[in-house]
Every structure is written in structure tokens, then in C-alpha cells.
Short mmCIF file of C-alpha atoms in Angstrom, two decimals:
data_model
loop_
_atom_site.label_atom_id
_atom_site.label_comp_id
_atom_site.label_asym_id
_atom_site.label_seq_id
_atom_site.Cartn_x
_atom_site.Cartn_y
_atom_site.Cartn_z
CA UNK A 1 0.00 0.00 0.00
CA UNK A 2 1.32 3.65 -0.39
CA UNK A 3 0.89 5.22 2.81
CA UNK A 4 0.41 9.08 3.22
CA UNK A 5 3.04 11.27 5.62
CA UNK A 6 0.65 10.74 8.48
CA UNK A 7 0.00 7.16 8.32
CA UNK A 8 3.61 6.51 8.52
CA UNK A 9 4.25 8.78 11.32
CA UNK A 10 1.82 6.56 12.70
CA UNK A 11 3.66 3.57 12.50
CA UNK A 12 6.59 5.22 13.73
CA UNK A 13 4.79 5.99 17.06
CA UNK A 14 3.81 2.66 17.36
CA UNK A 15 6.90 0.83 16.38
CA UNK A 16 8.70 3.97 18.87
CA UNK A 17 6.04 2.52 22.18
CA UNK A 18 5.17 -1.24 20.79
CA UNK A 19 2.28 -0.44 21.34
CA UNK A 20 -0.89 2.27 21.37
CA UNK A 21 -4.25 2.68 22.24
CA UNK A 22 -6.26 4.93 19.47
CA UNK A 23 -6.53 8.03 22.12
CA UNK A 24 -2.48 8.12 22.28
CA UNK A 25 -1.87 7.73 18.69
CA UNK A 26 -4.60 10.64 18.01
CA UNK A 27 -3.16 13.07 20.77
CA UNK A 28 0.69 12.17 18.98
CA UNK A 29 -0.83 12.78 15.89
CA UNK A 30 -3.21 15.89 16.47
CA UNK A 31 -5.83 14.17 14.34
CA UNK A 32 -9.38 13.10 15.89
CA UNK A 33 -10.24 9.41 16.71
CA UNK A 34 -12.30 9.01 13.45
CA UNK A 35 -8.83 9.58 11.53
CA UNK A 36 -6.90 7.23 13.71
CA UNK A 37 -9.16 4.63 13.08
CA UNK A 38 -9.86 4.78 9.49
CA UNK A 39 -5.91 4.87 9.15
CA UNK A 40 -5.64 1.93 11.68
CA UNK A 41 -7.80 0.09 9.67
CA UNK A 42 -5.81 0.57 6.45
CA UNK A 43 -2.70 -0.54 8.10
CA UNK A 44 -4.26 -3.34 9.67
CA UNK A 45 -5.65 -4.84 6.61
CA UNK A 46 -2.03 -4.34 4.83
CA UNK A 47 -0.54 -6.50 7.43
CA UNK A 48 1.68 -3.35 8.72
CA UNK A 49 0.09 -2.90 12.35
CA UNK A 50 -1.90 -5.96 14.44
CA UNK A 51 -4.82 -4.68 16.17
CA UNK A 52 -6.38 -5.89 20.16
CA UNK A 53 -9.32 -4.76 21.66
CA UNK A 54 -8.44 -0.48 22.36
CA UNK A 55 -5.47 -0.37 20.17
CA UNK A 56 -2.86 -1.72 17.95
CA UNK A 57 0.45 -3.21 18.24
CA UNK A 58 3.79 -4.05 16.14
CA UNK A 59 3.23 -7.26 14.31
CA UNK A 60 5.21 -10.31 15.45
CA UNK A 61 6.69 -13.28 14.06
CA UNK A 62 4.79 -16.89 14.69
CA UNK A 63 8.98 -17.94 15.06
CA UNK A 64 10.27 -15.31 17.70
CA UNK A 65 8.56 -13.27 20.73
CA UNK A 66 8.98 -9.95 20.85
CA UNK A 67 11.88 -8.09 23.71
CA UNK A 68 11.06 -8.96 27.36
CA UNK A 69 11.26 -5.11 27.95
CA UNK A 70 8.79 -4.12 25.56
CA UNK A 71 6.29 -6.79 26.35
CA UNK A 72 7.02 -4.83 29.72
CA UNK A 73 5.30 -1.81 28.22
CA UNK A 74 2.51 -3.61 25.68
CA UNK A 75 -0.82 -3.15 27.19
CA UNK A 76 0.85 -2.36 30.64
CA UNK A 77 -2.72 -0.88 31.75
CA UNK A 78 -4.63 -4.50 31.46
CA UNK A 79 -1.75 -6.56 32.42
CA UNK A 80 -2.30 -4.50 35.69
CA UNK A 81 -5.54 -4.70 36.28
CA UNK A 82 -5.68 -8.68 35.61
CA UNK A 83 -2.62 -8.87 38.04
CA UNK A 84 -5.03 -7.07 41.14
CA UNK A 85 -7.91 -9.29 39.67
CA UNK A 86 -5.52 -12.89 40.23
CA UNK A 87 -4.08 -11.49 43.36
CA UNK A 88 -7.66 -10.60 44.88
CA UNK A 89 -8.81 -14.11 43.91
CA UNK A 90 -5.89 -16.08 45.03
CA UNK A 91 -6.04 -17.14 49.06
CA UNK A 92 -3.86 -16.58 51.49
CA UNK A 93 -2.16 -20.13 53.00
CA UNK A 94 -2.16 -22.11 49.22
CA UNK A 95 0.48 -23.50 46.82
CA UNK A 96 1.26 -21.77 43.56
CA UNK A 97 3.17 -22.54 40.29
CA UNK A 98 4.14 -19.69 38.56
CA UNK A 99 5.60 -19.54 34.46
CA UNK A 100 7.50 -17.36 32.49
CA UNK A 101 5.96 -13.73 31.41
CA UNK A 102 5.40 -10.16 32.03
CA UNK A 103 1.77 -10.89 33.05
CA UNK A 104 2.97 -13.17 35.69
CA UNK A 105 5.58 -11.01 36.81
CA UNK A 106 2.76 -8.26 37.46
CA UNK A 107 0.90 -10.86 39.70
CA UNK A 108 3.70 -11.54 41.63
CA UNK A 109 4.06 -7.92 42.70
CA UNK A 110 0.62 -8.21 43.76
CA UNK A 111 1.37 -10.77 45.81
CA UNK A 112 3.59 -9.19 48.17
CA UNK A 113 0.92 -8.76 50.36
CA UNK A 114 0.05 -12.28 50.74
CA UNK A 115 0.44 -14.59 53.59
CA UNK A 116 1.54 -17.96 53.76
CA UNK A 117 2.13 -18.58 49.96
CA UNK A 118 4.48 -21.86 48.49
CA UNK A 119 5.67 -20.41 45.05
CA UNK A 120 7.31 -22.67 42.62
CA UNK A 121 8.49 -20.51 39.42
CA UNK A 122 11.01 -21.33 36.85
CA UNK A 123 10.42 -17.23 36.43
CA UNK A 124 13.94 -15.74 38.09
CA UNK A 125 12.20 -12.04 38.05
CA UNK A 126 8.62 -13.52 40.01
CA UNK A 127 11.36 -14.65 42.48
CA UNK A 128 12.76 -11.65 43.31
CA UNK A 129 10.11 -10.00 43.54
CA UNK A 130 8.36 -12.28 45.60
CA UNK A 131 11.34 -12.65 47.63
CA UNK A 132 10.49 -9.25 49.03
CA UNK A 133 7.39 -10.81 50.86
CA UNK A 134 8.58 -12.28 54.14
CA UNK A 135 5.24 -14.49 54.61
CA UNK A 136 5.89 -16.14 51.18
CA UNK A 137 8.44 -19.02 50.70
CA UNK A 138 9.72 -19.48 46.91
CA UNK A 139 11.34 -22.59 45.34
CA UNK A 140 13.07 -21.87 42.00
CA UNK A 141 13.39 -24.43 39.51
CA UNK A 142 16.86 -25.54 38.41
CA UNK A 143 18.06 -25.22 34.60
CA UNK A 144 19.28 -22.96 31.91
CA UNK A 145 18.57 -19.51 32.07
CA UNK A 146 17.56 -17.45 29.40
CA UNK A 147 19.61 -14.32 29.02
CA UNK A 148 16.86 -12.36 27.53
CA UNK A 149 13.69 -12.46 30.00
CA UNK A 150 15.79 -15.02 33.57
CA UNK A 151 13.16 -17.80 32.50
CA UNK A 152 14.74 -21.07 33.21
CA UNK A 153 14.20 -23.86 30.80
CA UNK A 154 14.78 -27.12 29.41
CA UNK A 155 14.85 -31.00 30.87
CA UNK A 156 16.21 -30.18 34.20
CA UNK A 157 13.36 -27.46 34.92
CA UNK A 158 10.99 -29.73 33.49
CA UNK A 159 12.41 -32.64 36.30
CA UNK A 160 12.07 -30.21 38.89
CA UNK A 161 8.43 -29.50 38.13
CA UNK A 162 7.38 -33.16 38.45
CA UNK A 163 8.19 -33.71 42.29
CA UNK A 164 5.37 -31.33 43.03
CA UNK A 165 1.56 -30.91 43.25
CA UNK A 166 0.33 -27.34 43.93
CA UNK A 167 -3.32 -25.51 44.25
CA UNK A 168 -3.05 -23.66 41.59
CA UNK A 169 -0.91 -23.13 38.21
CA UNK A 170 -1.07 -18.97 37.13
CA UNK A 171 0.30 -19.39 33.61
CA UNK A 172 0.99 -16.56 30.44
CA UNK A 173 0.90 -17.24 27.34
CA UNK A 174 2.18 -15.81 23.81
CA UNK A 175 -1.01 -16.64 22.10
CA UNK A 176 -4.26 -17.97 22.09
CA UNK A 177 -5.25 -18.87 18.23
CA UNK A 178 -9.28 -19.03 16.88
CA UNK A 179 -8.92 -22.81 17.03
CA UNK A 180 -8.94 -22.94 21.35
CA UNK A 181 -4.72 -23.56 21.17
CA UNK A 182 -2.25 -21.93 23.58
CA UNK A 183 0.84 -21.44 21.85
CA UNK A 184 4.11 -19.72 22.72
CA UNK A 185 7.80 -19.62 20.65
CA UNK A 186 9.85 -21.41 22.76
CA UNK A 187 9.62 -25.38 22.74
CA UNK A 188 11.76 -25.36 26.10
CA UNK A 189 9.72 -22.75 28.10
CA UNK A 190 6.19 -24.97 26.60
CA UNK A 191 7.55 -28.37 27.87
CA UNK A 192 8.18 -26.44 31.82
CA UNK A 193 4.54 -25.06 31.30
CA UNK A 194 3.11 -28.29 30.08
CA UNK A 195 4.31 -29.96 32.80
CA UNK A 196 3.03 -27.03 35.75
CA UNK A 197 -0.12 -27.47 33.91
CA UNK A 198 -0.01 -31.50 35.03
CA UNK A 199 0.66 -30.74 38.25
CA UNK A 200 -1.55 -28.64 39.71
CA UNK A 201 -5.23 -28.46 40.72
CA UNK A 202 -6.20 -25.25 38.93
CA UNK A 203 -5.28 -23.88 36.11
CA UNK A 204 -5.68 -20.01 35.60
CA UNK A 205 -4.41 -18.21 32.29
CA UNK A 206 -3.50 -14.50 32.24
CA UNK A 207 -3.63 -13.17 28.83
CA UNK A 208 -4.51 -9.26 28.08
CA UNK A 209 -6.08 -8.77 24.79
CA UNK A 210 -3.27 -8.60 22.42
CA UNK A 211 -2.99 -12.11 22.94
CA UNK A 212 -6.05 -13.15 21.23
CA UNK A 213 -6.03 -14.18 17.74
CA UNK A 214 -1.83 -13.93 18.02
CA UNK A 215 -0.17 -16.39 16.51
CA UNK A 216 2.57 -18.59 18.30
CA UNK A 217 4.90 -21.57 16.47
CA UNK A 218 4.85 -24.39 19.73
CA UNK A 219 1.58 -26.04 20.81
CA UNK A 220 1.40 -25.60 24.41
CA UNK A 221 -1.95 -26.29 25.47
CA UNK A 222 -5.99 -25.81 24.78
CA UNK A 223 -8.53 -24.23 26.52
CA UNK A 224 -9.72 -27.73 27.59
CA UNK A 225 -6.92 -27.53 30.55
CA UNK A 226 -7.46 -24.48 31.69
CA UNK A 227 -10.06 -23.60 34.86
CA UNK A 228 -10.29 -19.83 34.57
CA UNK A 229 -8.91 -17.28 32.10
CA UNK A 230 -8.32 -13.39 33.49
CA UNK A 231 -8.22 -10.72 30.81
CA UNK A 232 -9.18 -7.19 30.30
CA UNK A 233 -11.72 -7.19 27.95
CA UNK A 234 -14.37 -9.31 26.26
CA UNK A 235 -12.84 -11.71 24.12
CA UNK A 236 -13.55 -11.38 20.41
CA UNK A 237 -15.15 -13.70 18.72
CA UNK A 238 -15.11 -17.07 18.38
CA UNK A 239 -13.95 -17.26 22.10
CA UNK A 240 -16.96 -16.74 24.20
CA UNK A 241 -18.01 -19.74 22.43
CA UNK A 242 -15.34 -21.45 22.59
CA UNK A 243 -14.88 -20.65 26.81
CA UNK A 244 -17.98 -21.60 27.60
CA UNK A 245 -17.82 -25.38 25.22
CA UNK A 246 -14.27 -25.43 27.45
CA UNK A 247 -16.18 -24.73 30.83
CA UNK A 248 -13.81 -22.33 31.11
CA UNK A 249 -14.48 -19.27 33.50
CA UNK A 250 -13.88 -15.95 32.14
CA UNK A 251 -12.95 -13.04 34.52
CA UNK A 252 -12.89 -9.76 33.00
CA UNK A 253 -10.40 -7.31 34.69
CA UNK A 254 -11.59 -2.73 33.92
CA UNK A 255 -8.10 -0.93 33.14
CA UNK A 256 -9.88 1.91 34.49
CA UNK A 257 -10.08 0.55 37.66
CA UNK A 258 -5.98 0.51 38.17
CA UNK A 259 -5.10 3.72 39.78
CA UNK A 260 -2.68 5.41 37.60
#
């Protein structure tokens, strides 16, 4: 497509942030929402930006996640209000597996407050911050770990995993694809979260709503294995279908309500 001088200022602000909702992009841009969105829509449909519910982001390869530090940023708002939603459903006194992610990593600070918590993570950063929290004691798998984002993965993580049996598994994901499939991009990280998945009680998925309809190389599970799923928005469709076929319980988490 031939783009016009604001269109691709456009994608510069969004490739600049990783990510934008449409009222950022049209205070950047000095143009109204209507504009945004029309050119949003263009870009979208030429493959150039990948849109979630409120905004769009960067498109990413099915082969290669995107920089643990801007996944910090992407749709930092709803990560943050699904982290307060886990945290206010999670008891005190319980046993908790915890994966690799920067939706994790936000429950875990909202943790802190917690008493009498067993965390097993093969996350390095939910351990330290966790760490901070005197009432909580946290195991750390054994492994490799991955320069990029501290994850530890591979066989000997994987080995770890298996001696235990915890309440409750909070797991991220990469992507959830229109067919009910979890997917993520490393096959090391999948086998660790497979195998949490196995050995807990509950299962609870934290995905914001970038995550829906993104696609992911590695099969890590379906929709099937999971209890409850926290987001911050409606899912599109065909999910709500798909959720409630699953049994799946679907807790919607208001951005707004985050203090800021």
C-alpha cells in the first residue's frame, strides 16, 4: 500500500512505544479518533500494524517473541488490572506454580501482600520480587537460564516440576489462536509449562487482549486444561463460544479501575 506522511508517522509511534491505544496515537498525531481509526484500519488490513481490543500493536513473528522489555510496556494498563484481579482471587495459605511472562511477573508484585504462599516458578524475576514478601516461601526451579527475559528452561526445569503438586498453576501465554490452542515460541519454556499445567489443581491463564487471535509456532496447550482465564476485555469472537464449550471461566479485569 502507499501510505500518506501521516500514516507513517503513525507507524513510527507505534513501532517507537510497541504499542498504542487509538486516544495516544490521536493526541501524537493531532488528528481526531475518526482519523486514527480509518488509518488503523488501512494498516491493519495491509498487514503493517496488528490490532487488540483499544489499540494496535507491532506485528510479530509466529517464530520469535517480541523483547522482554517491551512486552514490559505492551498493554501495561490491562496486564495491571488482571494482576489485582488474580491477586484478589488467590487465598492466602495455598500452593502456587508460577511460568515465564510479564503478566505473571505483574501478579507476583501483587502478591507481596500475601500470607503464607508456596511459590514454585522457573520465572527468576517472580522470584525476586516475591522474595520481598517475608510471609511467602519461593522454590526456583533448576536449569538454563535465558539471558533475555531469567526464565529457566529445558529437561532439568521440566524434572524439577514433576516432584510437586500445587493448588493452583497462574500461567501466560504468547497466544491464544481461533482454534482454542495456547501457543508460545519457545519449545523449552512450553515443555516447563506443560508440565506445571499437570501438576496442579487449577489452572488459571492470564492473557490481556493482544494475545487473542496472536499467533505462536509451539503447541502448548488448549482451553480444555485451563479452569479460569483473566483478561481485560471481552474476548472477540469465536472465544466466548469457545470458553464456555471449554467450561472455562472468564474473569474480565476494567483498566480503568488501576489507579494510575
Amino acid at each position: 500500500m502507499n501510505s500518506n506522511p501521516r500514516q507513517l508517522r503513525l507507524l513510527d509511534v507505534v513501532r517507537l512505544r510497541g504499542s498504542a491505544s487509538v486516544e495516544e496515537l490521536s493526541k501524537a498525531l493531532g488528528v481526531t479518533l475518526q482519523t486514527v481509526r480509518r488509518d488503523v484500519q488501512r494498516l491493519a488490513d495491509a498487514g503493517l500494524l496488528a490490532r487488540f481490543h483499544g489499540g494496535v500493536r507491532v506485528p510479530t513473528s509466529t517464530t520469535e517473541n517480541i523483547a522482554h522489555q517491551q512486552r514490559e510496556t505492551l498493554n501495561a494498563s490491562g496486564k495491571a488490572a488482571i494482576a489485582r484481579a488474580v491477586a484478589a482471587a488467590v487465598p492466602n495459605d495455598c500452593s502456587l506454580m508460577i511460568n515465564i511472562g510479564t503478566t505473571t511477573e505483574a501478579v507476583a508484585r501483587e502478591l507481596r501482600g500475601h500470607k503464607g504462599l508456596r511459590v514454585i516458578t522457573n520465572n527468576l524475576n517472580v522470584a525476586s520480587i516475591l522474595c520481598a514478601n517475608p510471609d511467602c516461601e519461593v522454590i526456583v526451579a533448576g536449569g538454563m537460564v535465558r539471558h533475555r527475559d531469567h526464565a529457566i528452561v529445558g529437561e532439568a526445569a521440566v524434572d524439577f516440576v514433576r516432584q510437586f503438586k500445587v493448588d493452583i498453576a497462574l500461567i501466560g501465554v504468547s497466544g491464544i489462536e481461533s482454534d482454542g490452542s495456547l501457543r508460545d515460541f519457545d519449545y523449552r519454556e512450553v515443555k516447563v509449562a506443560q508440565t506445571i499445567i499437570e501438576h496442579s489443581r487449577e489452572v488459571w491463564l492470564l492473557a490481556d487482549s493482544s494475545k487473542f487471535h496472536r499467533p505462536a509456532m509451539v503447541h502448548l496447550a488448549t482451553l480444555g486444561q485451563i479452569d479460569r482465564i483473566f483478561t481485560d476485555a471481552p474476548p472477540p469472537d469465536p472465544f466466548p463460544v469457545l470458553l464456555a464449550e471449554a467450561g472455562v471461566r472468564c474473569e474480565i479485569a476494567d483498566p480503568a479501575s488501576v489507579p494510575r
